[in-house]
XYZ file of C-alpha atoms in Angstrom:
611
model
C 12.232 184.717 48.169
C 14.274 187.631 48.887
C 13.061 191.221 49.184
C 14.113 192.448 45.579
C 12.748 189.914 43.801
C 8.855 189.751 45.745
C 8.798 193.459 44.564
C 10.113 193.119 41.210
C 7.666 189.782 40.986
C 4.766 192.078 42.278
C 5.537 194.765 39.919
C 5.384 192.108 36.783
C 1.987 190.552 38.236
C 0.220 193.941 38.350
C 1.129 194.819 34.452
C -0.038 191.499 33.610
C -3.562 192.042 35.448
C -3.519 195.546 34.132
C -2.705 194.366 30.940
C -5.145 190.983 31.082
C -8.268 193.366 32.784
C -7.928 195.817 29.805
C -8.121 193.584 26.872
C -10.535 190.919 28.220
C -12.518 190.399 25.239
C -9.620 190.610 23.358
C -7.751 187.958 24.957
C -10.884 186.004 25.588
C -11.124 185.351 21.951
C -7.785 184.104 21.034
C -7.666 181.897 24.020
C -10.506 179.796 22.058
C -8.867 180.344 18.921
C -5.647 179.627 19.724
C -7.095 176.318 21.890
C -8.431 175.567 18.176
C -5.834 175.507 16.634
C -3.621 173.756 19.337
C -6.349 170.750 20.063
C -6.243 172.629 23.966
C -9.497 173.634 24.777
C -8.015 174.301 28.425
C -5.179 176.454 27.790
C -4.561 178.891 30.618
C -4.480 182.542 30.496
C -0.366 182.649 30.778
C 0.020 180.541 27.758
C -1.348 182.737 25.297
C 1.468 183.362 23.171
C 0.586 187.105 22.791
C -0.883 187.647 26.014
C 0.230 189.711 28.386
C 1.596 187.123 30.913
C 4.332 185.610 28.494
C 5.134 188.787 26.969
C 6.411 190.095 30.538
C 7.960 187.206 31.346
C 10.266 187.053 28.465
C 10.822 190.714 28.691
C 12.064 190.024 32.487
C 14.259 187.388 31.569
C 15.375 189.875 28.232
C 16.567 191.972 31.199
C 18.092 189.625 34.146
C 21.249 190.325 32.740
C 21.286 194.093 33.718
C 23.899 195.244 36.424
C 20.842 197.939 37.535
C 19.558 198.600 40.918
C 16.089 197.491 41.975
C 14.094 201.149 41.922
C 15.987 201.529 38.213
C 14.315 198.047 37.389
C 10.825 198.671 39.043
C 11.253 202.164 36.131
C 12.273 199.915 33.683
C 8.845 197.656 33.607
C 6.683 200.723 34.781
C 7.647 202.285 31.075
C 7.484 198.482 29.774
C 4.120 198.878 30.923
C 3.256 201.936 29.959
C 4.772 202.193 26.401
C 4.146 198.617 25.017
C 1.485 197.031 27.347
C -0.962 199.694 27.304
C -0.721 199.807 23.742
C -1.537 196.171 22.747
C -5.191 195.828 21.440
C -4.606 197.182 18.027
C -2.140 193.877 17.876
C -5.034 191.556 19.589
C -7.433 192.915 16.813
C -4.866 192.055 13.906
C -4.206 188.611 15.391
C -7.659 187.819 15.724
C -8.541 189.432 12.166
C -5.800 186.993 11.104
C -7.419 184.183 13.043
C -11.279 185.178 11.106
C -9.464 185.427 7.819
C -8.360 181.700 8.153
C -11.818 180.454 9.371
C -10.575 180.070 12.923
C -13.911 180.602 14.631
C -14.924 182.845 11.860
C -18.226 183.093 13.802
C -16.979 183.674 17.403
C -19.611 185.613 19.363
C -16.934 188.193 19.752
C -16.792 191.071 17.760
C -13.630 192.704 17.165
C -14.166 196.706 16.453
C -11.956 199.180 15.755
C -10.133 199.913 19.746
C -11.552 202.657 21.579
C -9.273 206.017 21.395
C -7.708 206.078 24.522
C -5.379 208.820 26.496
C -2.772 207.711 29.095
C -2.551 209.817 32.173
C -0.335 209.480 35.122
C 0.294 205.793 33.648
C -3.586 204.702 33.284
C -5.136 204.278 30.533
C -8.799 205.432 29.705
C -11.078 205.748 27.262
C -10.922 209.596 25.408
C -14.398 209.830 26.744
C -15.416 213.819 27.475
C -13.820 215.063 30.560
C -16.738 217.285 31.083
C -19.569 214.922 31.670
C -19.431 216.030 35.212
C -18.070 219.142 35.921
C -14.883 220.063 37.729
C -14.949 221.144 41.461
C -12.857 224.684 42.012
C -10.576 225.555 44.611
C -9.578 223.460 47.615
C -11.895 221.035 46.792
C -10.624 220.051 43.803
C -7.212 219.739 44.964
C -8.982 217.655 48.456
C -10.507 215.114 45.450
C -7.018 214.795 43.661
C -5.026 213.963 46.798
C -7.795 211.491 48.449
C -7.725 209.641 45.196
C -4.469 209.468 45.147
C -3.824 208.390 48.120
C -6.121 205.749 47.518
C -4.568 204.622 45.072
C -1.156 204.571 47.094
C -3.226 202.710 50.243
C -3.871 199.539 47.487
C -0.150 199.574 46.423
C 1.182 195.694 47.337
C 4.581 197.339 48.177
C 5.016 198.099 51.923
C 4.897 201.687 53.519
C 7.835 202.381 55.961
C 8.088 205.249 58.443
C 10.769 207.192 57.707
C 11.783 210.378 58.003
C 10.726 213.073 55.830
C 12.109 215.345 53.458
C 11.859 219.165 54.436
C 10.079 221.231 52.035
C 13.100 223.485 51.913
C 15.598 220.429 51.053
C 12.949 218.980 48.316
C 12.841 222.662 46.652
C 16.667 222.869 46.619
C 16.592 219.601 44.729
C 14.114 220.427 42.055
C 16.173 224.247 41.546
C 19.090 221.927 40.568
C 17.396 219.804 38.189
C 15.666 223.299 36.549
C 18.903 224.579 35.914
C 20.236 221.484 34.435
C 16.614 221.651 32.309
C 17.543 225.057 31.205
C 21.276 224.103 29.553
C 19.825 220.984 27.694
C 17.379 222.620 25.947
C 13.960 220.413 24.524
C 14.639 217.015 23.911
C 12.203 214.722 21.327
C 9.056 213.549 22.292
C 10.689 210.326 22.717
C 13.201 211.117 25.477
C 10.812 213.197 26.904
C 8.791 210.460 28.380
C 11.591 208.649 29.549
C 12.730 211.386 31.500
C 9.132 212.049 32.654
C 9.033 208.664 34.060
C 12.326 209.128 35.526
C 11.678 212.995 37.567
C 10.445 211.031 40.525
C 13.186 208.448 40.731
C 15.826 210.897 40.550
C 14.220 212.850 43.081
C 13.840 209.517 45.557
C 17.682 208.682 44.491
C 18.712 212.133 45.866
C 17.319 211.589 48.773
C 17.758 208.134 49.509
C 14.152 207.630 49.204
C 12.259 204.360 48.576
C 10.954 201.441 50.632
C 13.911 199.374 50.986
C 16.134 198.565 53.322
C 18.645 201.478 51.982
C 15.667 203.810 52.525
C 16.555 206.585 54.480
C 13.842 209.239 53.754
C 10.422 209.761 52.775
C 8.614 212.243 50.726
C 6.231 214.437 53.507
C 2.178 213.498 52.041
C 1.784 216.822 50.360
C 4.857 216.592 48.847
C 4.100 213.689 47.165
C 0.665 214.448 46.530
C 2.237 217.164 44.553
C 4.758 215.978 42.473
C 2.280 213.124 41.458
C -0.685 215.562 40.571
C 1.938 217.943 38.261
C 3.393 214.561 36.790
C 0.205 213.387 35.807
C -0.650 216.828 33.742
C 2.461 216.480 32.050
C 1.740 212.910 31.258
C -1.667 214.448 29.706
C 0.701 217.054 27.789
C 3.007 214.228 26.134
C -0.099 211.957 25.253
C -2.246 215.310 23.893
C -2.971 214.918 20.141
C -4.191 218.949 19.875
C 0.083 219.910 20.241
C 2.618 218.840 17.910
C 5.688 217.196 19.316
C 7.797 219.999 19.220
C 5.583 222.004 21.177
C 4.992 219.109 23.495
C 8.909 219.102 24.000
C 8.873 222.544 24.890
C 6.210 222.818 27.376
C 7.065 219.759 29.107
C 10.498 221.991 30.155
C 7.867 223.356 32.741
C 7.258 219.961 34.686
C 9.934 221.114 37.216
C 8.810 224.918 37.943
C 5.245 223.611 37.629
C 6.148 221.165 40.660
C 8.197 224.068 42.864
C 5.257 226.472 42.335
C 2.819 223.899 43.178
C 4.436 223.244 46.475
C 4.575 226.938 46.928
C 0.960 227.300 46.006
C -1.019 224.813 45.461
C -3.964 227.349 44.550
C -2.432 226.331 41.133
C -4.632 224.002 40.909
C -7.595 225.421 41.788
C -7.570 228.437 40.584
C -8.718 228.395 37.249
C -7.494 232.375 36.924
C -3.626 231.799 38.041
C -1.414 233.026 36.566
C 0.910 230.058 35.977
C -2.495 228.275 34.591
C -3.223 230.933 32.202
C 0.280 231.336 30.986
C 0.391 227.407 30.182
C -3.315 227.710 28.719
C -2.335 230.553 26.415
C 1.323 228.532 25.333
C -0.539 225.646 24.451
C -3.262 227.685 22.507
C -0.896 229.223 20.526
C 0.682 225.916 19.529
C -2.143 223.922 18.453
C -2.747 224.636 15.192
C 1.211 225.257 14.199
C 3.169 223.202 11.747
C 6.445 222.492 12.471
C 8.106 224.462 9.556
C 11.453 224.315 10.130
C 10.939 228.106 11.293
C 12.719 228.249 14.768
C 13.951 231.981 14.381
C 12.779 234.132 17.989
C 9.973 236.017 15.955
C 8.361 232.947 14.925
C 5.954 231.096 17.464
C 8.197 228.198 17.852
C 10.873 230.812 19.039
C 8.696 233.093 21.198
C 7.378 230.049 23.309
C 11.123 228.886 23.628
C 12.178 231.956 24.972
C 9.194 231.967 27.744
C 9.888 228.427 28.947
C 13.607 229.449 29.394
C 12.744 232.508 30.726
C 10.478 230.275 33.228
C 13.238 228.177 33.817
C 15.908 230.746 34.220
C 13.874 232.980 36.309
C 11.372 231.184 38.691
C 12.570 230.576 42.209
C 9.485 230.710 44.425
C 8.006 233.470 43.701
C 4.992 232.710 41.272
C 5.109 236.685 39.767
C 7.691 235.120 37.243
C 4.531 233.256 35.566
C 2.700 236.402 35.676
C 5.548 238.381 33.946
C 5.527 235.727 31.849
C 2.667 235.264 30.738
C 1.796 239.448 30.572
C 4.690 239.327 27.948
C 3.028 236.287 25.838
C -0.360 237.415 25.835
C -0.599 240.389 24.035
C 1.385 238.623 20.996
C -1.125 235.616 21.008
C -4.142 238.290 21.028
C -2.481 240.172 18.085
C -2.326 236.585 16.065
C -5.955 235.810 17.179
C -7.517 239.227 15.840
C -4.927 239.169 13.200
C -6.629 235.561 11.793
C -9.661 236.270 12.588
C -9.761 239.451 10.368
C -7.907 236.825 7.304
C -10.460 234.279 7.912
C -13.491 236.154 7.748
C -12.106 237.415 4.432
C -11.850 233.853 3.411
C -15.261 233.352 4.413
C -16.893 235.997 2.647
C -15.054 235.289 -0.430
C -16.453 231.553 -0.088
C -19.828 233.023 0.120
C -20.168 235.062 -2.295
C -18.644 232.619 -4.933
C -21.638 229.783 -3.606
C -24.168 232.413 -3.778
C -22.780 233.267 -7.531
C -22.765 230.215 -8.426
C -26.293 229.192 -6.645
C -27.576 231.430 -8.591
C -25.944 231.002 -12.133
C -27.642 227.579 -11.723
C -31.347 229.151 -10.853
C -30.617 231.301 -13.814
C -29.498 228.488 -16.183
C -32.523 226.511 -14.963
C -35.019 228.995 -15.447
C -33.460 229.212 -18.928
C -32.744 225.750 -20.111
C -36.185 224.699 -18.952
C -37.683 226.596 -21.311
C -35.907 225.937 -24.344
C -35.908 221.965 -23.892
C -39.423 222.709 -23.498
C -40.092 224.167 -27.257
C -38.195 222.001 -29.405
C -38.787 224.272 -32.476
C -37.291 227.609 -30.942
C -35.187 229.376 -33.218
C -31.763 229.931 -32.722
C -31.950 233.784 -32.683
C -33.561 233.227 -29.575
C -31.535 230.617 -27.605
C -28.813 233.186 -28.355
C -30.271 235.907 -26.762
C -31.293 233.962 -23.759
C -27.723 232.262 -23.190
C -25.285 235.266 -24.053
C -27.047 238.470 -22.895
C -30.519 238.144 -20.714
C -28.836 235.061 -18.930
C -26.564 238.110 -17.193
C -29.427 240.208 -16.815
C -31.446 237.637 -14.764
C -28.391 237.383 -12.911
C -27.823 240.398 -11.987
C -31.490 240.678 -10.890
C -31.178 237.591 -8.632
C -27.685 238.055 -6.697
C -28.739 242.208 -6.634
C -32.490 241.822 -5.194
C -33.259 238.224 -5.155
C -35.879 235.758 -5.816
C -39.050 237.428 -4.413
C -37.891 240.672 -6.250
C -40.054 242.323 -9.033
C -36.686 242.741 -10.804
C -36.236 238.743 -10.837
C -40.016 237.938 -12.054
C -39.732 240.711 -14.352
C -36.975 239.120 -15.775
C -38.136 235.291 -16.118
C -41.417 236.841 -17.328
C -39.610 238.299 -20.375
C -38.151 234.876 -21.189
C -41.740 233.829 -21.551
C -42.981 236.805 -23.890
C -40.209 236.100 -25.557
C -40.594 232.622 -26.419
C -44.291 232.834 -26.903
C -43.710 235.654 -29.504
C -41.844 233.021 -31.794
C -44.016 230.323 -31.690
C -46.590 230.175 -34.609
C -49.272 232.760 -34.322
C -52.911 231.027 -36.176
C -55.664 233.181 -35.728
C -56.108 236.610 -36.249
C -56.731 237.645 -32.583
C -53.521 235.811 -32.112
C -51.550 237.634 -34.563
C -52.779 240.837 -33.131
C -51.875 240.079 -29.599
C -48.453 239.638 -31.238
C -48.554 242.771 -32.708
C -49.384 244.981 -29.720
C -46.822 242.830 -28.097
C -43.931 242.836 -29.995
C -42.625 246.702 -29.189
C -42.968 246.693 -25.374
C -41.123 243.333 -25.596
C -38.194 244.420 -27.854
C -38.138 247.617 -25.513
C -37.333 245.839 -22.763
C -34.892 243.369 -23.934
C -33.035 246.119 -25.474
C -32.658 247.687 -21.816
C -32.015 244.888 -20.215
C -29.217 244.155 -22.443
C -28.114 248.040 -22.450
C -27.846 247.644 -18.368
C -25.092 245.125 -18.383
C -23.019 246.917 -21.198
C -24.039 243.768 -23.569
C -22.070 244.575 -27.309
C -24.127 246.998 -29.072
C -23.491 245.637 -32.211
C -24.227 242.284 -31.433
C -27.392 243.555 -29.874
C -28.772 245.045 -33.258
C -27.660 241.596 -35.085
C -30.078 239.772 -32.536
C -32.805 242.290 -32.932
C -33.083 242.346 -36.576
C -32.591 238.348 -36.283
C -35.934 238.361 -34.177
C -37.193 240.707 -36.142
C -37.785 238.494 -39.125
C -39.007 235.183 -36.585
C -41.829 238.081 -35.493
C -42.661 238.808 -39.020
C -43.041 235.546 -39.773
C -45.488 234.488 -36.934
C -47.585 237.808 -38.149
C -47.939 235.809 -41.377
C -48.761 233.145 -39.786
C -45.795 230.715 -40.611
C -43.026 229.101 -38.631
C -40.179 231.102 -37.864
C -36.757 229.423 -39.440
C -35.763 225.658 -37.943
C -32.895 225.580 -35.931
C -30.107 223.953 -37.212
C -28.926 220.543 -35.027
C -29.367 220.258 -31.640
C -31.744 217.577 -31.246
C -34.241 217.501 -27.999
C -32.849 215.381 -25.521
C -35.263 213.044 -23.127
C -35.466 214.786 -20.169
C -33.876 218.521 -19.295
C -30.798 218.750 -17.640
C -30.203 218.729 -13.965
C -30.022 222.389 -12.429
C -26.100 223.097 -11.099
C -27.510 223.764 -7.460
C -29.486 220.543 -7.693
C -25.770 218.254 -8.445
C -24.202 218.560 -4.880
C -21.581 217.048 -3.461
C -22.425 214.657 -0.954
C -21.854 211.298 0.475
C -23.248 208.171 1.104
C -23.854 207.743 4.739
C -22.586 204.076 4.468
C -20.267 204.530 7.510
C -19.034 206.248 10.777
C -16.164 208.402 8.739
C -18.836 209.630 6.136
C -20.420 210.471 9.686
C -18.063 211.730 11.125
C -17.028 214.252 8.477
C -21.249 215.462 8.307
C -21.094 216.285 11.648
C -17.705 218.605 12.192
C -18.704 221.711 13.397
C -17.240 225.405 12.175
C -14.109 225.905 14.103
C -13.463 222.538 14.774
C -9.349 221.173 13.964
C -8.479 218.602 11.491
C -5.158 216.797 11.177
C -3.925 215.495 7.874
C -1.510 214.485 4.914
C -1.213 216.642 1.999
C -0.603 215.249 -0.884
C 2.898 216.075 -1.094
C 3.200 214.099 2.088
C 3.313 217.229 4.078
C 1.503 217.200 7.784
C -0.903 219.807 7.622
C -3.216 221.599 10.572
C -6.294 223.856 9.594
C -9.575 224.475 11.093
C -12.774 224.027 9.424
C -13.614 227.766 8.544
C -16.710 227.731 6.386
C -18.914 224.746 4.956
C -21.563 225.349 2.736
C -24.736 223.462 2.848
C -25.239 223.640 -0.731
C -22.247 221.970 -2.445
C -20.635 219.853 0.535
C -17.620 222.209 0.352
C -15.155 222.758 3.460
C -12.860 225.354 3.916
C -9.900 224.794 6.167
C -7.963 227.593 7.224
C -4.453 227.704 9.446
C -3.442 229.588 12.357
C -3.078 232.832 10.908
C -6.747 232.797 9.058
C -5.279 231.820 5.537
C -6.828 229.403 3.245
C -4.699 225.903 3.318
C -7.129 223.218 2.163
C -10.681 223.213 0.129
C -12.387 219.316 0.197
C -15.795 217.886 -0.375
C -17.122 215.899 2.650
C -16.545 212.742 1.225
C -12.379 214.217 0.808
C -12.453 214.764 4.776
C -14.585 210.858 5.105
C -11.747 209.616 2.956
C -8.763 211.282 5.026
C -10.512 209.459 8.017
C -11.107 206.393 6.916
C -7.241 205.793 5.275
C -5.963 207.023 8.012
C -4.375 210.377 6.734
C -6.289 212.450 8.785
C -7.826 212.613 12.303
C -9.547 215.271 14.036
C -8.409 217.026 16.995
C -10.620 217.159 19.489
C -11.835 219.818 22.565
C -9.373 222.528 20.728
C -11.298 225.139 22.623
C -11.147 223.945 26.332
C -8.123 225.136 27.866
C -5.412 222.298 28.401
C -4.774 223.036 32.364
C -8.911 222.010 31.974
C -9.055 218.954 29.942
C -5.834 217.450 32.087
C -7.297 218.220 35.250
C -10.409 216.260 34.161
C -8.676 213.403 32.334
C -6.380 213.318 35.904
C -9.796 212.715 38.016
C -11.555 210.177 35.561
C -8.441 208.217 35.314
C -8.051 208.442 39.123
C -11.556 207.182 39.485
C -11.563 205.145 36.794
C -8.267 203.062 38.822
C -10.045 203.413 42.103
C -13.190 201.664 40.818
C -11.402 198.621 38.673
C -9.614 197.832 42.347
C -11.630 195.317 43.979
C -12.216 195.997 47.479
C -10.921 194.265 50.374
C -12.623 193.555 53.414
C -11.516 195.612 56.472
C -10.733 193.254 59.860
C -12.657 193.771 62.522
């Protein structure tokens, strides 16, 4: 076969093994079921009608017709690979839910669960596992383990390695000045050309040139080079695929790829340096944009408008000289620190506000406890004395509880008055017992009447209820009931305290969960329900009624929900929860860029070396 087509035939076979490694269970299951249904017990692996295999095929043949060059092909399935196989086990699970739902091997020993989140990096795809189960080397070695894993990776490519001529460092920075300038008059594209020009930085570089590995090659990137571009590349694949930065934002930062890859040839302590400037200036930018909602708002004092103007400063200004990030960044960071302090003052508002409204109404519901307890326990009380409980004292025990608390003489003084005071209406049938009531009557009425005095109760109303009670004492001195009340029959059982009703959920699933477990400060993602995308971080929850708090970037209240609203949000679908908010990107790329490194080094089998 000729040249073009072995490498075009190689670049289709590794997708498909990609493709066919990846989704092995999977695939494994509607082989059998699709052998079921077909009589074929023995149907191969490229005659799965979904699988990998025949969708590349017909997507090659979709595209024999296209007067392109062979490096523009080999870009064509890389992104074939990267946007549509990579992405095909949600389809395997609906096809073999399909399958289940007929009775096609309803029983298969293969369990299909929901697909693992995954994050695509440099064009593999691994499992969002944390990036900090082993922590990062610093410095040079950190940059050493990037570069000997990726040119491991290179050393297993089928495609053959030519000796050619390199590119001078000079020439290659030329290049990429050209291509920043024509960055800096487009201005952000979408997301959506924004990968395909991602995928395409390195082919227009090799097309300048006249790099590649066939026989038009003229030129080869030098090994550091390379190293280079592939190692900024890969962050920027981590920026595009990050669900912490809304698209816009994504579409500005990734502007940078091309000073990020000059200054990394420059200085490649970029990378290891967890203090440079270029790294903190890109930290701080993509802090600033996680938790911001595209508004429509793109005027140069909003955020949207103040991180524009640093990327084309960036892009404008940077040459070689990394003091432009510096600059850069000195300018940023003072307005970012103002908006921090500036929401953190708001939200701890928020959050004393929320506390002070649970502890009010924690202890409304001890008071109305205390209180209700009581009166479903004497069935006979008179209504004089319900009314004095519910309208006036109930403040007074209140005010004794939120003031000085539970423990307090003020709060047992309080619930000990409620049970004077229904003792002293209860039928009084000896004579010892009528003159306990006697000697306790004044200090009791002496009490209420301060009580009631202390929280500016209605004076008026006050002597009513006095001269009310007045009569229920004189009759228990006689020794007679005091009057019925009217209605109000005794229910079964008292009712539940307020505090005691709380919000919770069943813990039936992995959203209900899910939603227990978020921590204070942690991001959540979701719908509103006027279809509105909405960003807030989980502010304040209280342990007693289930409620969250959700605030935005500026420390303002934008969402209140039980946990089982935030279990429901997950489970539909509406919501998701943004995860490692706190690490700083340059961080959490530089991880996800060894694990997927590693992770592609150990699925390669290894290959015997000759003697």
């Amino acid at each position: 076969v000729g040249e073009d087509e072995l490498e075009e035939t190689l670049a289709i076979n590794a997708l498909v093994s990609k493709g066919e490694s990846r989704f092995e269970r999977q695939l494994g299951a509607l082989k059998q079921r699709f052998g079921k249904v077909t009589g074929r017990a023995d149907m191969a692996d490229d005659e799965n009608p979904v699988g990998p295999a025949v969708l590349a095929d017909c997507f090659r043949k979709a595209i024999a017709e296209l007067q392109v060059e062979l490096a523009v092909r080999l870009v064509i399935f890389k992104l074939f690979d990267r946007q549509l196989v990579s992405h095909l086990g949600s389809l395997y699970d609906d096809v073999n839910a399909r399958f289940e739902k007929a009775g096609v091997l309803a029983n298969l020993n293969l369990k299909m669960r929901r697909q693992q989140p995954t994050t695509t990096v440099g064009g593999l795809t691994m499992p969002a596992v944390d990036p900090y189960a082993e922590p990062l080397p610093e410095g040079s070695e950190l940059v050493g383990m990037l570069s000997n894993l990726l040119r491991s990776q290179r050393a297993a490519s089928p495609l053959p390695l030519l000796s050619l001529p390199v590119v001078p460092t000079p020439d290659l920075l030329g290049a990429l000045s050209a291509l920043q300038q024509t960055a800096l008059k487009e201005g952000p594209p979408d997301v959506a050309a924004l990968r395909s020009a991602q995928a395409n930085v390195r082919e227009t570089l090799l097309q300048m040139f006249g790099i590649g590995n066939g026989p038009k090659a003229s030129r080869a990137l030098g090994s550091v080079d390379e190293d280079v571009i592939d190692m900024v590349s890969m962050l920027f694949d981590f920026i595009l695929d990050d669900r912490n930065l809304p698209d816009a934002m994504k579409a500005l930062l990734s502007r940078l790829q091309i000073p990020m890859i000059k200054l990394a040839i420059v200085d490649r302590a970029f990378f290891g340096k967890k203090n440079h400037p270029a790294r903190r200036l890109l930290n701080n930018l993509a802090k600033a944009g996680t938790g911001w909602i595209d508004d429509g708002d793109r005027s140069p004092k909003s955020l949207y408008g103040r991180v524009e103007a640093i990327v084309d400063r960036i892009l404008a200004e940077f040459d070689t000289d990394p003091k432009a990030f510096e600059a850069a960044n000195n300018e940023f960071e003072p307005f970012l620190e103002t908006e921090i302090r500036g929401a953190a003052v708001a939200e701890e508002r928020i959050r004393q506000v929320s506390r002070g409204q649970e502890q009010l109404k924690v202890a409304r519901s001890r008071v109305t406890d205390v209180i209700e307890k009581r009166i479903w326990s004497h069935a006979e009380l008179p209504e004089v004395v319900k009314d004095i409980l519910r309208s006036g004292w109930k403040d007074v025990m209140l005010l004794a509880l939120l003031r000085e608390g539970e423990d307090s003489p003020s709060w047992k003084k309080s619930v000990d008055v409620v049970d004077r005071l229904v003792w002293s209406v209860t039928p009084k049938g000896t004579p010892a017992e009528r003159q306990e009531l006697l000697s306790a009557i004044p200090p009791l009425l002496a009490e209420i009447k301060d009580g009631l005095a202390m929280i500016s109760f209605d004076t008026r109303r006050s002597n009513e209820l006095m001269k009310e009670l007045q009569s229920c004492h004189i009759a228990c001195l006689r020794g007679s009931a005091p009057p019925a009340p009217a209605g109000e029959p005794r229910v079964a059982e008292p009712p539940p305290a307020v505090a005691d009703v709380k919000a919770g959920v069943v813990h039936d699933d992995e959203f209900n969960i899910q939603a227990l477990n978020m921590a204070v400060g942690t991001w959540l993602e979701w719908v509103g329900d006027d279809g509105q995308m909405l960003r807030g971080k989980l502010s304040w929850k209280s342990e007693v009624t289930g409620t969250y708090i959700f605030v935005n970037r500026k420390g303002m209240k934008i969402g209140e929900m039980s946990v089982a609203d935030v279990a429901d949000l997950l489970r539909g679908e509406r919501g998701q929860i943004l995860e490692q908010t706190d690490a700083p990107l340059m961080e959490r790329a530089l991880a996800a860029m060894v694990n997927a490194l590693k992770q592609g080094q150990e699925a390669r089998p290894t290959a015997e070396v000759p003697a």
